[in-house]
Amino acid sequence: MDLFRPKGSSMKYLPALGALTICLPLLGCGTDERTFTPWVLEELRGDAGFTLRMPEYEVPPSKDSQNCYFVRVPDIADGGDVWIDRIETAINPGSHHMNVFRVKTIKNLRPEDGTPVMLGDYEGTVIEGGDDFDHNPCWVSPNWSDWPLVANSQKSDVDDTKTNWQLPGAVAIRLTPGEMLMVQTHYANHTDQPAEFGARVGINFHSYKRSPPPVEMGTLFATKQSIRVCQSRPTPTYSGTCRFPNAATITAANGHFHQRGERFAIYPWDGASIDHPPESSMFYESLSWDEPPMAINLAVPAPINTGIWWDCDYRWSPPTVETCADVNAKDPLQENDCCYTFGGNTDVGEHCNVFLYYYPKVESDVFCL
Amino acid sequence: MRLALLCAIWIAGCDGGDGSVVDSGVGDADESGDAVDAFVYKPCPIGELTTPAELQIVNFDAAKAIERTQPSQEIALHPAPQGGWMAVIGARARNLDGCSVKLTAAIVDAVDGQIIGVDRRDTRLVVDTDGWGQSSPDTFTNLQVCPQLTSTRDMHGQPYIFKVIVEDADGRKATAEVTAVPRCPPGVNFCTCECDRDYVLGSTCS
């Protein structure tokens, strides 16, 4: 198993920068600012694959910013399916997530409502969600509740902006020319995920060119939506299960939660027991909400009628930017206990999401909502 | 922040009055804004701890009122924020520590015995007038019923087994199960569509 892990120390930079600002004129301190080398990805053209580039923009300090970009899969295989077996991403530091979805049922997040934008060589549209997590359709998750995941990255590291995910063997993602994709970028320019170099995301989809017929990869998205992390009950754990429709092999996984997340763990589940799987069987663990690892090159067997079990452990802490009044305002139960509930903003909402990749995809991508 | 700490203790103390969780400002913020790790665990026994734990299953009805789950009854399905339909299942229990209970709920196919899904979380048992502790409404499990890619039957209008386990930190444990019928809200075709056996996510429900 390989893990895309953060390099270096945790990202508590802003206090350090603040101290630097103060002490520099007084003491003539040495420089300790973050340095960043802008990333470069090759441009894929023709049958090599295709390249998407989300334009650079600034994220206001202490603000979240979520954008939804829409683009159609280009026809690079003479009208045939587009098979992808390598995903490269390059993401400016401070990213909270970058998800690529297939657009299915349209609710209130409509590609045609977006502003035209060029995503590299391809025309697309963008709906800029800013930090309007209460109202903007790019923040309202029911709008993409049945949109299967294609790929994702949670890399946020200033020293390591790229991922290069080669799928195993003949495994590949099948895309259809003209199929609408949505690339969702989320930056949270807070203390733990500073985005002082601006938001900028690039993705390369490399074509499958090997000789065996490709084996289609499927994705599994699972979430706990009724989470509550409350001041008076500060260390809850939420667990769930999700079954595969067929015998499968798990090849990659990552977990996603927010600032109150302490530990995210995923296990194989036999589908026959409601007891917690043994710790020794765990194949994914994240102890870092702001730089969660992505496990790749897994080979976890999931026989027929089995699935996964996952745990999300939390520890309550006060909001870092907003206030408990803001947290209470979005609590549907109005308990006035500073309870973090399901929501996309990292300071006032929480998540407990599994992004998992498996093969072969037989019937459908898998959702456990 | 001292005021916040005092308030938290006061609130927690009130919770203790009904036999639920008591803590001492766990995770509260100190002057620096950091969470305080000053957890002082205080158990809250419900019933007689030396006798076997007992358990009854409860669920949310269509109006989100709590009802005892009876054999063959209908269990209301409730929509979840990001899609899907849930059975909201809780516990009434006694003879255990009501402040450290893990609540596990599972939906099991009554025909082939396959476990379709499991939800586990911490529950807070609040002592009722009859001496039993009941899950506070915000600590019921939300058990996903639909959509269910792996189901072999419709997930609505058909009997399924709902199995529930409670276990406290000292290992006092009770298990109960009941066969009941998940039911979509009347007239909500979107629910029955998503709960059909052959529904595939992303397909159109009219």
Coordinates of C-alpha atoms in Angstrom, one line a residue, chain B residues 65-205:
Chain B
A65 CA -42.5 11.1 17.6
I66 CA -40.9 8.2 19.4
E67 CA -42.8 4.9 19.5
R68 CA -42.0 1.4 20.7
T69 CA -41.3 -0.7 17.7
Q70 CA -43.8 -3.6 17.5
P71 CA -43.6 -6.7 15.4
S72 CA -45.0 -6.2 11.9
Q73 CA -45.5 -2.5 12.4
E74 CA -44.5 0.0 9.7
I75 CA -41.4 2.0 10.3
A76 CA -41.4 5.5 8.8
L77 CA -38.6 6.4 6.4
H78 CA -37.2 9.9 6.7
P79 CA -35.2 11.8 4.1
A80 CA -31.5 12.5 4.8
P81 CA -29.9 15.9 3.9
Q82 CA -27.7 14.6 1.1
G83 CA -30.2 12.1 -0.2
G84 CA -31.4 8.7 0.8
W85 CA -34.1 7.4 3.2
M86 CA -33.5 6.5 6.8
A87 CA -35.1 4.5 9.6
V88 CA -34.4 6.4 12.8
I89 CA -33.9 3.7 15.5
G90 CA -33.1 4.1 19.2
A91 CA -33.1 2.2 22.4
R92 CA -34.9 1.9 25.7
A93 CA -32.7 0.1 28.2
R94 CA -32.0 -0.5 31.8
N95 CA -29.5 -2.2 34.1
L96 CA -26.5 -0.5 32.5
D97 CA -24.5 2.7 32.6
G98 CA -26.5 5.2 30.5
C99 CA -23.6 7.6 30.0
S100 CA -21.4 5.2 28.1
V101 CA -23.7 3.3 25.8
K102 CA -22.8 2.4 22.2
L103 CA -26.0 1.9 20.2
T104 CA -25.8 -0.3 17.1
A105 CA -28.7 -0.8 14.7
A106 CA -28.8 -3.1 11.7
I107 CA -31.3 -3.8 9.0
V108 CA -31.3 -7.5 8.0
D109 CA -33.0 -9.1 5.1
A110 CA -35.7 -11.3 6.7
V111 CA -35.5 -13.7 3.7
D112 CA -31.8 -14.4 3.3
G113 CA -30.4 -13.1 6.5
Q114 CA -28.0 -10.8 4.8
I115 CA -27.1 -7.7 6.9
I116 CA -27.9 -4.8 4.6
G117 CA -26.5 -2.0 6.7
V118 CA -25.2 -1.1 10.2
D119 CA -25.1 2.2 12.0
R120 CA -23.3 2.6 15.3
R121 CA -22.9 5.7 17.5
D122 CA -22.8 6.9 21.1
T123 CA -26.3 7.2 22.5
R124 CA -27.4 9.2 25.6
L125 CA -30.0 7.4 27.6
V126 CA -32.4 9.7 29.4
V127 CA -34.3 8.2 32.4
D128 CA -38.0 7.9 31.9
T129 CA -40.7 7.9 34.6
D130 CA -40.7 4.1 34.5
G131 CA -37.0 3.8 35.3
W132 CA -35.9 2.9 31.8
G133 CA -33.4 5.0 29.9
Q134 CA -34.4 6.1 26.4
S135 CA -32.1 7.4 23.7
S136 CA -32.3 11.2 23.4
P137 CA -33.8 12.0 20.0
D138 CA -30.5 13.5 18.8
T139 CA -28.6 10.2 19.5
F140 CA -30.9 7.8 17.6
T141 CA -29.2 5.8 14.9
N142 CA -29.9 6.9 11.3
L143 CA -30.0 3.6 9.5
Q144 CA -29.9 3.9 5.8
V145 CA -32.6 1.9 4.1
C146 CA -32.7 3.3 0.6
P147 CA -31.3 3.4 -1.9
Q148 CA -29.8 0.0 -1.5
L149 CA -27.8 -1.2 -4.5
T150 CA -27.4 -4.7 -3.1
S151 CA -31.0 -5.4 -2.1
T152 CA -32.8 -8.3 -3.6
R153 CA -36.3 -7.0 -2.7
D154 CA -38.0 -3.6 -2.5
M155 CA -36.9 -1.8 0.6
H156 CA -40.3 -0.4 1.2
G157 CA -43.5 -2.2 2.0
Q158 CA -41.6 -5.5 2.7
P159 CA -40.6 -7.0 6.1
Y160 CA -37.1 -6.6 7.3
I161 CA -35.4 -7.4 10.6
F162 CA -34.3 -4.5 12.7
K163 CA -31.6 -5.6 15.1
V164 CA -30.4 -3.4 17.9
I165 CA -27.5 -3.8 20.4
V166 CA -26.6 -1.6 23.4
E167 CA -23.4 -2.0 25.2
D168 CA -21.9 0.1 28.0
A169 CA -18.2 0.7 28.7
D170 CA -18.2 -2.1 31.2
G171 CA -19.5 -4.6 28.8
R172 CA -23.1 -4.8 29.9
K173 CA -24.9 -5.7 26.7
A174 CA -28.4 -6.4 25.5
T175 CA -29.7 -7.3 22.1
A176 CA -33.2 -7.1 20.6
E177 CA -34.7 -7.5 17.2
V178 CA -38.0 -7.0 15.6
T179 CA -39.4 -7.6 12.1
A180 CA -41.1 -4.5 10.7
V181 CA -41.9 -2.9 7.4
P182 CA -40.2 0.2 6.2
R183 CA -42.7 2.7 4.8
C184 CA -42.2 5.7 2.6
P185 CA -44.1 8.9 3.4
P186 CA -47.5 8.7 1.8
G187 CA -47.5 10.1 -1.8
V188 CA -43.8 10.6 -2.0
N189 CA -43.1 8.7 -5.2
F190 CA -39.5 9.7 -5.1
C191 CA -39.1 7.6 -2.0
T192 CA -40.8 4.5 -3.4
C193 CA -38.8 4.9 -6.6
E194 CA -35.4 5.1 -4.7
C195 CA -36.5 2.2 -2.5
D196 CA -37.4 -0.1 -5.4
R197 CA -35.2 -3.2 -5.7
D198 CA -34.0 -2.3 -9.2
Y199 CA -33.3 1.4 -8.6
V200 CA -29.8 2.5 -9.7
L201 CA -28.5 5.8 -8.4
G202 CA -28.5 8.4 -11.1
S203 CA -31.5 7.0 -12.9
T204 CA -34.6 9.1 -13.2
C205 CA -37.4 9.0 -10.7

